[in-house]
Amino acid sequence: MNTQDIMDLDKKFVMQTYGRQPLALSHGKGAEVWDVEGKSYLDCFAGVAVNNVGHAHPKVALAICHQAQRMIHCSNVYYTQEQVELAKLLTQVSPHDRVFFANSGAEANEGAIKLARKYTGKGEIISTDNSFHGRTLATVTATGQDKYKEPFKPLPGGFKHVPYGDIQAMVEAITEDTAAIILEPIQGEGGVIVPPEGYLQNVRNICRQRDILLILDEIQTGFGRTGEMFASNLFGVEPDITTIAKAMGGGYPIGAILANERIASAFEPGDHGSTFGGNPLGCAAAKAAIEVILDENLVHQSQELGAYLKANLEQMASKYEIVKEVRGKGLMIGIELTKSCGDVVTEAREQGVLVNCTADTVVRLLPPLIITKEQLDVVVKVLDAALAKMSTNPKPLSDL
Ligand SMILES: *Cc1c(COP(=O)(O)O)cnc(C)c1O
């Protein structure tokens, strides 16, 4: 099938919920992907921060292959070695000592909300404007963007929103019934928003004083994306609960709630569950993906390459008035424009680089952590050309 055949069948048979690019991908290797016409692209989207170890990593592919031949699934009615091994590994790389396995980010957040309510015996969850926590009814309610939830009312109760980065608003929103605050350590979908200095530490302290749980949604920021294994390390903050998914399985759908023993023990047998959560295939994939991140030193790589990319983007962007800011941490970078960034995405794609536009004006770069400097140089060159094409008034050379 060619691209058009696939697009026609999608239009006919698939629910039309996605604003897709006119591109049908067939396979990938490392940071490169190929479409069904045979054209190659540098993938700076990485399946929304999922393919941190790149496409078709041999160790992940082999782990999935071996496990599929032994056992794909058996249900949580039984124990498996794959699940306990992954749980142990997650406690070694994260600030937590207990794990509940889910299948997606939304499900991890949904479970974290249940855990916070059960542990505290309270109902209210505070989240922030512009946040993204998932598409299930509870997580879309926690999400601070009206466009995602308006059509789906009535929404579950017990959720409030305050501006991200505003500690005073957070303090004022807290009541006797507040169970937890849920935050992205860096907002992803909302436009790669890094919180102001001291914000997360202040929220952490207030949670401690008021006996409220701090849930960090590290679904996008986790597994080396920001130049630390988890972004909580970047800010020196210890959450009570962390939710993870996206890059966890190297592309295989798996997520988890991480918590410390004291809080985790609020979940008793029968309180929560999932048919597929933590099945042997998912756990084997995730264990392999996390081992690759550790063995190949990808967290450090993300920090180094992120600094390199950001510096080059800043230098490149200084030529264009339409660029407001280049920001982010590690290999999670946003280029905010003064106008909608759809044209940059299209132009870059046509020149062989995949990027994403989020929050309408932010070009978001989330390349695999295994991308090379040479590949990043190509990315900057292509974005430079795309911005030049779209700029009506580049700054005169004398201003540079
Ligand atoms: C992607 C994302 C989610 C939702 O994850 P799904 O696997 O799509 O359910 C939740 N929170 C954040 C911060 C995300 O980036």
PDB file of N, CA, C and O in Angstrom, residues 123-187:
ATOM      1  N   GLY A 123     -10.609  13.826  49.144  1.00  0.00           N
ATOM      2  CA  GLY A 123     -11.063  13.708  47.764  1.00  0.00           C
ATOM      3  C   GLY A 123     -10.434  14.616  46.737  1.00  0.00           C
ATOM      4  O   GLY A 123     -10.316  14.267  45.556  1.00  0.00           O
ATOM      5  N   GLU A 124      -9.998  15.802  47.186  1.00  0.00           N
ATOM      6  CA  GLU A 124      -9.664  16.833  46.206  1.00  0.00           C
ATOM      7  C   GLU A 124      -8.257  16.689  45.612  1.00  0.00           C
ATOM      8  O   GLU A 124      -7.284  16.458  46.325  1.00  0.00           O
ATOM      9  N   ILE A 125      -8.192  16.857  44.297  1.00  0.00           N
ATOM     10  CA  ILE A 125      -6.910  16.799  43.586  1.00  0.00           C
ATOM     11  C   ILE A 125      -6.687  18.168  42.930  1.00  0.00           C
ATOM     12  O   ILE A 125      -7.540  18.648  42.185  1.00  0.00           O
ATOM     13  N   ILE A 126      -5.534  18.770  43.205  1.00  0.00           N
ATOM     14  CA  ILE A 126      -5.223  20.062  42.572  1.00  0.00           C
ATOM     15  C   ILE A 126      -4.220  19.822  41.444  1.00  0.00           C
ATOM     16  O   ILE A 126      -3.198  19.151  41.644  1.00  0.00           O
ATOM     17  N   SER A 127      -4.536  20.347  40.277  1.00  0.00           N
ATOM     18  CA  SER A 127      -3.576  20.286  39.167  1.00  0.00           C
ATOM     19  C   SER A 127      -3.432  21.690  38.585  1.00  0.00           C
ATOM     20  O   SER A 127      -3.947  22.644  39.166  1.00  0.00           O
ATOM     21  N   THR A 128      -2.729  21.797  37.470  1.00  0.00           N
ATOM     22  CA  THR A 128      -2.413  23.149  36.985  1.00  0.00           C
ATOM     23  C   THR A 128      -2.990  23.432  35.601  1.00  0.00           C
ATOM     24  O   THR A 128      -3.227  22.513  34.813  1.00  0.00           O
ATOM     25  N   ASP A 129      -3.201  24.701  35.340  1.00  0.00           N
ATOM     26  CA  ASP A 129      -3.650  25.138  34.022  1.00  0.00           C
ATOM     27  C   ASP A 129      -2.612  24.712  32.990  1.00  0.00           C
ATOM     28  O   ASP A 129      -1.409  24.707  33.279  1.00  0.00           O
ATOM     29  N   ASN A 130      -3.096  24.372  31.807  1.00  0.00           N
ATOM     30  CA  ASN A 130      -2.177  24.083  30.717  1.00  0.00           C
ATOM     31  C   ASN A 130      -1.508  22.702  30.838  1.00  0.00           C
ATOM     32  O   ASN A 130      -0.667  22.337  30.027  1.00  0.00           O
ATOM     33  N   SER A 131      -1.886  21.946  31.894  1.00  0.00           N
ATOM     34  CA  SER A 131      -1.249  20.639  32.090  1.00  0.00           C
ATOM     35  C   SER A 131      -1.868  19.595  31.172  1.00  0.00           C
ATOM     36  O   SER A 131      -2.913  19.831  30.562  1.00  0.00           O
ATOM     37  N   PHE A 132      -1.205  18.441  31.082  1.00  0.00           N
ATOM     38  CA  PHE A 132      -1.771  17.295  30.370  1.00  0.00           C
ATOM     39  C   PHE A 132      -1.532  16.037  31.189  1.00  0.00           C
ATOM     40  O   PHE A 132      -0.396  15.709  31.525  1.00  0.00           O
ATOM     41  N   HIS A 133      -2.624  15.336  31.532  1.00  0.00           N
ATOM     42  CA  HIS A 133      -2.480  14.122  32.339  1.00  0.00           C
ATOM     43  C   HIS A 133      -3.155  12.903  31.732  1.00  0.00           C
ATOM     44  O   HIS A 133      -3.144  11.839  32.349  1.00  0.00           O
ATOM     45  N   GLY A 134      -3.766  13.042  30.549  1.00  0.00           N
ATOM     46  CA  GLY A 134      -4.343  11.868  29.900  1.00  0.00           C
ATOM     47  C   GLY A 134      -5.766  12.099  29.442  1.00  0.00           C
ATOM     48  O   GLY A 134      -6.312  13.193  29.579  1.00  0.00           O
ATOM     49  N   ARG A 135      -6.367  11.035  28.887  1.00  0.00           N
ATOM     50  CA  ARG A 135      -7.658  11.169  28.205  1.00  0.00           C
ATOM     51  C   ARG A 135      -8.803  10.413  28.868  1.00  0.00           C
ATOM     52  O   ARG A 135      -9.916  10.430  28.338  1.00  0.00           O
ATOM     53  N   THR A 136      -8.532   9.663  29.929  1.00  0.00           N
ATOM     54  CA  THR A 136      -9.654   9.010  30.622  1.00  0.00           C
ATOM     55  C   THR A 136     -10.435  10.107  31.338  1.00  0.00           C
ATOM     56  O   THR A 136      -9.956  11.239  31.483  1.00  0.00           O
ATOM     57  N   LEU A 137     -11.635   9.795  31.817  1.00  0.00           N
ATOM     58  CA  LEU A 137     -12.457  10.878  32.375  1.00  0.00           C
ATOM     59  C   LEU A 137     -11.797  11.583  33.556  1.00  0.00           C
ATOM     60  O   LEU A 137     -11.829  12.808  33.636  1.00  0.00           O
ATOM     61  N   ALA A 138     -11.181  10.828  34.473  1.00  0.00           N
ATOM     62  CA  ALA A 138     -10.548  11.492  35.623  1.00  0.00           C
ATOM     63  C   ALA A 138      -9.310  12.266  35.190  1.00  0.00           C
ATOM     64  O   ALA A 138      -9.098  13.406  35.614  1.00  0.00           O
ATOM     65  N   THR A 139      -8.493  11.659  34.327  1.00  0.00           N
ATOM     66  CA  THR A 139      -7.236  12.331  33.970  1.00  0.00           C
ATOM     67  C   THR A 139      -7.478  13.510  33.027  1.00  0.00           C
ATOM     68  O   THR A 139      -6.745  14.497  33.077  1.00  0.00           O
ATOM     69  N   VAL A 140      -8.518  13.434  32.218  1.00  0.00           N
ATOM     70  CA  VAL A 140      -8.827  14.570  31.348  1.00  0.00           C
ATOM     71  C   VAL A 140      -9.397  15.711  32.203  1.00  0.00           C
ATOM     72  O   VAL A 140      -9.245  16.889  31.871  1.00  0.00           O
ATOM     73  N   THR A 141     -10.022  15.354  33.322  1.00  0.00           N
ATOM     74  CA  THR A 141     -10.515  16.382  34.240  1.00  0.00           C
ATOM     75  C   THR A 141      -9.338  17.038  34.958  1.00  0.00           C
ATOM     76  O   THR A 141      -9.307  18.262  35.133  1.00  0.00           O
ATOM     77  N   ALA A 142      -8.348  16.248  35.335  1.00  0.00           N
ATOM     78  CA  ALA A 142      -7.134  16.806  35.943  1.00  0.00           C
ATOM     79  C   ALA A 142      -6.384  17.679  34.936  1.00  0.00           C
ATOM     80  O   ALA A 142      -5.746  18.671  35.298  1.00  0.00           O
ATOM     81  N   THR A 143      -6.444  17.305  33.658  1.00  0.00           N
ATOM     82  CA  THR A 143      -5.783  18.069  32.598  1.00  0.00           C
ATOM     83  C   THR A 143      -6.298  19.505  32.574  1.00  0.00           C
ATOM     84  O   THR A 143      -7.500  19.729  32.647  1.00  0.00           O
ATOM     85  N   GLY A 144      -5.371  20.460  32.477  1.00  0.00           N
ATOM     86  CA  GLY A 144      -5.777  21.866  32.562  1.00  0.00           C
ATOM     87  C   GLY A 144      -6.008  22.522  31.219  1.00  0.00           C
ATOM     88  O   GLY A 144      -5.545  23.636  30.984  1.00  0.00           O
ATOM     89  N   GLN A 145      -6.673  21.825  30.300  1.00  0.00           N
ATOM     90  CA  GLN A 145      -6.951  22.408  28.984  1.00  0.00           C
ATOM     91  C   GLN A 145      -8.393  22.082  28.610  1.00  0.00           C
ATOM     92  O   GLN A 145      -8.735  20.923  28.370  1.00  0.00           O
ATOM     93  N   ASP A 146      -9.230  23.114  28.577  1.00  0.00           N
ATOM     94  CA  ASP A 146     -10.677  22.929  28.383  1.00  0.00           C
ATOM     95  C   ASP A 146     -11.031  22.192  27.100  1.00  0.00           C
ATOM     96  O   ASP A 146     -11.979  21.424  27.068  1.00  0.00           O
ATOM     97  N   LYS A 147     -10.236  22.419  26.045  1.00  0.00           N
ATOM     98  CA  LYS A 147     -10.588  21.821  24.751  1.00  0.00           C
ATOM     99  C   LYS A 147     -10.691  20.285  24.821  1.00  0.00           C
ATOM    100  O   LYS A 147     -11.433  19.680  24.068  1.00  0.00           O
ATOM    101  N   TYR A 148      -9.933  19.677  25.733  1.00  0.00           N
ATOM    102  CA  TYR A 148      -9.949  18.220  25.826  1.00  0.00           C
ATOM    103  C   TYR A 148     -11.149  17.670  26.593  1.00  0.00           C
ATOM    104  O   TYR A 148     -11.407  16.484  26.568  1.00  0.00           O
ATOM    105  N   LYS A 149     -11.841  18.522  27.365  1.00  0.00           N
ATOM    106  CA  LYS A 149     -12.878  17.969  28.234  1.00  0.00           C
ATOM    107  C   LYS A 149     -14.277  18.514  28.037  1.00  0.00           C
ATOM    108  O   LYS A 149     -15.243  17.853  28.394  1.00  0.00           O
ATOM    109  N   GLU A 150     -14.383  19.720  27.473  1.00  0.00           N
ATOM    110  CA  GLU A 150     -15.694  20.355  27.301  1.00  0.00           C
ATOM    111  C   GLU A 150     -16.773  19.415  26.747  1.00  0.00           C
ATOM    112  O   GLU A 150     -17.870  19.346  27.288  1.00  0.00           O
ATOM    113  N   PRO A 151     -16.476  18.676  25.658  1.00  0.00           N
ATOM    114  CA  PRO A 151     -17.549  17.873  25.057  1.00  0.00           C
ATOM    115  C   PRO A 151     -17.956  16.654  25.892  1.00  0.00           C
ATOM    116  O   PRO A 151     -18.916  15.979  25.521  1.00  0.00           O
ATOM    117  N   PHE A 152     -17.248  16.383  26.974  1.00  0.00           N
ATOM    118  CA  PHE A 152     -17.450  15.101  27.657  1.00  0.00           C
ATOM    119  C   PHE A 152     -18.084  15.220  29.032  1.00  0.00           C
ATOM    120  O   PHE A 152     -18.005  14.326  29.854  1.00  0.00           O
ATOM    121  N   LYS A 153     -18.710  16.358  29.282  1.00  0.00           N
ATOM    122  CA  LYS A 153     -19.361  16.568  30.571  1.00  0.00           C
ATOM    123  C   LYS A 153     -20.556  15.627  30.721  1.00  0.00           C
ATOM    124  O   LYS A 153     -21.151  15.253  29.721  1.00  0.00           O
ATOM    125  N   PRO A 154     -20.975  15.192  31.922  1.00  0.00           N
ATOM    126  CA  PRO A 154     -20.413  15.615  33.199  1.00  0.00           C
ATOM    127  C   PRO A 154     -19.083  14.936  33.533  1.00  0.00           C
ATOM    128  O   PRO A 154     -18.898  13.765  33.267  1.00  0.00           O
ATOM    129  N   LEU A 155     -18.179  15.719  34.120  1.00  0.00           N
ATOM    130  CA  LEU A 155     -16.863  15.225  34.505  1.00  0.00           C
ATOM    131  C   LEU A 155     -16.874  14.834  35.980  1.00  0.00           C
ATOM    132  O   LEU A 155     -17.683  15.357  36.748  1.00  0.00           O
ATOM    133  N   PRO A 156     -15.975  13.921  36.371  1.00  0.00           N
ATOM    134  CA  PRO A 156     -15.916  13.552  37.787  1.00  0.00           C
ATOM    135  C   PRO A 156     -15.586  14.756  38.675  1.00  0.00           C
ATOM    136  O   PRO A 156     -14.895  15.683  38.229  1.00  0.00           O
ATOM    137  N   GLY A 157     -16.068  14.743  39.909  1.00  0.00           N
ATOM    138  CA  GLY A 157     -15.841  15.869  40.816  1.00  0.00           C
ATOM    139  C   GLY A 157     -14.523  15.750  41.558  1.00  0.00           C
ATOM    140  O   GLY A 157     -13.843  14.720  41.498  1.00  0.00           O
ATOM    141  N   GLY A 158     -14.156  16.819  42.252  1.00  0.00           N
ATOM    142  CA  GLY A 158     -12.981  16.775  43.125  1.00  0.00           C
ATOM    143  C   GLY A 158     -11.701  17.285  42.487  1.00  0.00           C
ATOM    144  O   GLY A 158     -10.620  17.043  43.019  1.00  0.00           O
ATOM    145  N   PHE A 159     -11.808  17.967  41.342  1.00  0.00           N
ATOM    146  CA  PHE A 159     -10.593  18.482  40.695  1.00  0.00           C
ATOM    147  C   PHE A 159     -10.614  20.009  40.631  1.00  0.00           C
ATOM    148  O   PHE A 159     -11.649  20.605  40.381  1.00  0.00           O
ATOM    149  N   LYS A 160      -9.468  20.623  40.876  1.00  0.00           N
ATOM    150  CA  LYS A 160      -9.322  22.081  40.788  1.00  0.00           C
ATOM    151  C   LYS A 160      -8.038  22.389  40.046  1.00  0.00           C
ATOM    152  O   LYS A 160      -7.085  21.609  40.095  1.00  0.00           O
ATOM    153  N   HIS A 161      -8.007  23.565  39.458  1.00  0.00           N
ATOM    154  CA  HIS A 161      -6.813  23.969  38.707  1.00  0.00           C
ATOM    155  C   HIS A 161      -6.306  25.325  39.154  1.00  0.00           C
ATOM    156  O   HIS A 161      -7.102  26.202  39.469  1.00  0.00           O
ATOM    157  N   VAL A 162      -4.995  25.466  39.179  1.00  0.00           N
ATOM    158  CA  VAL A 162      -4.375  26.759  39.487  1.00  0.00           C
ATOM    159  C   VAL A 162      -3.306  27.025  38.423  1.00  0.00           C
ATOM    160  O   VAL A 162      -2.834  26.086  37.779  1.00  0.00           O
ATOM    161  N   PRO A 163      -2.907  28.285  38.244  1.00  0.00           N
ATOM    162  CA  PRO A 163      -1.853  28.563  37.240  1.00  0.00           C
ATOM    163  C   PRO A 163      -0.549  27.842  37.599  1.00  0.00           C
ATOM    164  O   PRO A 163      -0.170  27.780  38.771  1.00  0.00           O
ATOM    165  N   TYR A 164       0.115  27.280  36.585  1.00  0.00           N
ATOM    166  CA  TYR A 164       1.401  26.580  36.782  1.00  0.00           C
ATOM    167  C   TYR A 164       2.458  27.604  37.155  1.00  0.00           C
ATOM    168  O   TYR A 164       2.554  28.666  36.533  1.00  0.00           O
ATOM    169  N   GLY A 165       3.238  27.297  38.179  1.00  0.00           N
ATOM    170  CA  GLY A 165       4.324  28.203  38.560  1.00  0.00           C
ATOM    171  C   GLY A 165       3.927  29.236  39.600  1.00  0.00           C
ATOM    172  O   GLY A 165       4.774  29.986  40.078  1.00  0.00           O
ATOM    173  N   ASP A 166       2.645  29.274  39.953  1.00  0.00           N
ATOM    174  CA  ASP A 166       2.158  30.288  40.898  1.00  0.00           C
ATOM    175  C   ASP A 166       1.958  29.656  42.283  1.00  0.00           C
ATOM    176  O   ASP A 166       0.941  29.019  42.543  1.00  0.00           O
ATOM    177  N   ILE A 167       2.925  29.834  43.145  1.00  0.00           N
ATOM    178  CA  ILE A 167       2.895  29.153  44.446  1.00  0.00           C
ATOM    179  C   ILE A 167       1.780  29.712  45.334  1.00  0.00           C
ATOM    180  O   ILE A 167       1.133  28.984  46.082  1.00  0.00           O
ATOM    181  N   GLN A 168       1.546  31.022  45.232  1.00  0.00           N
ATOM    182  CA  GLN A 168       0.500  31.653  46.040  1.00  0.00           C
ATOM    183  C   GLN A 168      -0.872  31.072  45.698  1.00  0.00           C
ATOM    184  O   GLN A 168      -1.652  30.714  46.592  1.00  0.00           O
ATOM    185  N   ALA A 169      -1.136  30.928  44.406  1.00  0.00           N
ATOM    186  CA  ALA A 169      -2.423  30.360  43.964  1.00  0.00           C
ATOM    187  C   ALA A 169      -2.567  28.930  44.479  1.00  0.00           C
ATOM    188  O   ALA A 169      -3.655  28.498  44.870  1.00  0.00           O
ATOM    189  N   MET A 170      -1.464  28.205  44.502  1.00  0.00           N
ATOM    190  CA  MET A 170      -1.489  26.825  44.988  1.00  0.00           C
ATOM    191  C   MET A 170      -1.873  26.803  46.465  1.00  0.00           C
ATOM    192  O   MET A 170      -2.749  26.042  46.888  1.00  0.00           O
ATOM    193  N   VAL A 171      -1.227  27.655  47.254  1.00  0.00           N
ATOM    194  CA  VAL A 171      -1.500  27.706  48.697  1.00  0.00           C
ATOM    195  C   VAL A 171      -2.980  28.035  48.929  1.00  0.00           C
ATOM    196  O   VAL A 171      -3.646  27.415  49.752  1.00  0.00           O
ATOM    197  N   GLU A 172      -3.486  28.986  48.167  1.00  0.00           N
ATOM    198  CA  GLU A 172      -4.879  29.411  48.354  1.00  0.00           C
ATOM    199  C   GLU A 172      -5.884  28.346  47.938  1.00  0.00           C
ATOM    200  O   GLU A 172      -7.004  28.317  48.440  1.00  0.00           O
ATOM    201  N   ALA A 173      -5.480  27.458  47.038  1.00  0.00           N
ATOM    202  CA  ALA A 173      -6.416  26.426  46.554  1.00  0.00           C
ATOM    203  C   ALA A 173      -6.558  25.259  47.532  1.00  0.00           C
ATOM    204  O   ALA A 173      -7.521  24.505  47.474  1.00  0.00           O
ATOM    205  N   ILE A 174      -5.582  25.110  48.413  1.00  0.00           N
ATOM    206  CA  ILE A 174      -5.593  23.972  49.345  1.00  0.00           C
ATOM    207  C   ILE A 174      -6.709  24.114  50.374  1.00  0.00           C
ATOM    208  O   ILE A 174      -6.929  25.189  50.916  1.00  0.00           O
ATOM    209  N   THR A 175      -7.434  23.007  50.602  1.00  0.00           N
ATOM    210  CA  THR A 175      -8.474  23.007  51.643  1.00  0.00           C
ATOM    211  C   THR A 175      -8.263  21.795  52.558  1.00  0.00           C
ATOM    212  O   THR A 175      -7.351  21.003  52.335  1.00  0.00           O
ATOM    213  N   GLU A 176      -9.151  21.661  53.534  1.00  0.00           N
ATOM    214  CA  GLU A 176      -9.107  20.507  54.440  1.00  0.00           C
ATOM    215  C   GLU A 176      -9.279  19.194  53.697  1.00  0.00           C
ATOM    216  O   GLU A 176      -8.886  18.142  54.176  1.00  0.00           O
ATOM    217  N   ASP A 177      -9.933  19.262  52.515  1.00  0.00           N
ATOM    218  CA  ASP A 177     -10.216  18.030  51.763  1.00  0.00           C
ATOM    219  C   ASP A 177      -9.196  17.742  50.664  1.00  0.00           C
ATOM    220  O   ASP A 177      -9.386  16.853  49.835  1.00  0.00           O
ATOM    221  N   THR A 178      -8.082  18.492  50.617  1.00  0.00           N
ATOM    222  CA  THR A 178      -7.096  18.250  49.548  1.00  0.00           C
ATOM    223  C   THR A 178      -6.307  16.959  49.804  1.00  0.00           C
ATOM    224  O   THR A 178      -5.662  16.819  50.847  1.00  0.00           O
ATOM    225  N   ALA A 179      -6.378  16.044  48.845  1.00  0.00           N
ATOM    226  CA  ALA A 179      -5.651  14.777  48.949  1.00  0.00           C
ATOM    227  C   ALA A 179      -4.263  14.904  48.323  1.00  0.00           C
ATOM    228  O   ALA A 179      -3.270  14.461  48.896  1.00  0.00           O
ATOM    229  N   ALA A 180      -4.196  15.508  47.139  1.00  0.00           N
ATOM    230  CA  ALA A 180      -2.932  15.523  46.401  1.00  0.00           C
ATOM    231  C   ALA A 180      -2.847  16.674  45.419  1.00  0.00           C
ATOM    232  O   ALA A 180      -3.858  17.225  44.989  1.00  0.00           O
ATOM    233  N   ILE A 181      -1.601  17.001  45.095  1.00  0.00           N
ATOM    234  CA  ILE A 181      -1.308  17.927  44.001  1.00  0.00           C
ATOM    235  C   ILE A 181      -0.620  17.094  42.926  1.00  0.00           C
ATOM    236  O   ILE A 181       0.298  16.326  43.235  1.00  0.00           O
ATOM    237  N   ILE A 182      -1.098  17.198  41.708  1.00  0.00           N
ATOM    238  CA  ILE A 182      -0.442  16.486  40.599  1.00  0.00           C
ATOM    239  C   ILE A 182       0.151  17.500  39.630  1.00  0.00           C
ATOM    240  O   ILE A 182      -0.519  18.440  39.205  1.00  0.00           O
ATOM    241  N   LEU A 183       1.439  17.302  39.319  1.00  0.00           N
ATOM    242  CA  LEU A 183       2.170  18.251  38.460  1.00  0.00           C
ATOM    243  C   LEU A 183       3.078  17.524  37.490  1.00  0.00           C
ATOM    244  O   LEU A 183       3.647  16.486  37.822  1.00  0.00           O
ATOM    245  N   GLU A 184       3.247  18.108  36.318  1.00  0.00           N
ATOM    246  CA  GLU A 184       4.346  17.694  35.439  1.00  0.00           C
ATOM    247  C   GLU A 184       5.559  18.522  35.878  1.00  0.00           C
ATOM    248  O   GLU A 184       5.449  19.751  35.968  1.00  0.00           O
ATOM    249  N   PRO A 185       6.715  17.901  36.106  1.00  0.00           N
ATOM    250  CA  PRO A 185       7.887  18.690  36.511  1.00  0.00           C
ATOM    251  C   PRO A 185       8.300  19.689  35.429  1.00  0.00           C
ATOM    252  O   PRO A 185       8.837  20.753  35.734  1.00  0.00           O
ATOM    253  N   ILE A 186       8.054  19.324  34.164  1.00  0.00           N
ATOM    254  CA  ILE A 186       8.128  20.282  33.051  1.00  0.00           C
ATOM    255  C   ILE A 186       6.886  19.987  32.216  1.00  0.00           C
ATOM    256  O   ILE A 186       6.647  18.829  31.876  1.00  0.00           O
ATOM    257  N   GLN A 187       6.077  20.997  31.928  1.00  0.00           N
ATOM    258  CA  GLN A 187       4.877  20.722  31.137  1.00  0.00           C
ATOM    259  C   GLN A 187       5.278  20.401  29.701  1.00  0.00           C
ATOM    260  O   GLN A 187       6.016  21.162  29.073  1.00  0.00           O
TER     261      GLN A 187
END
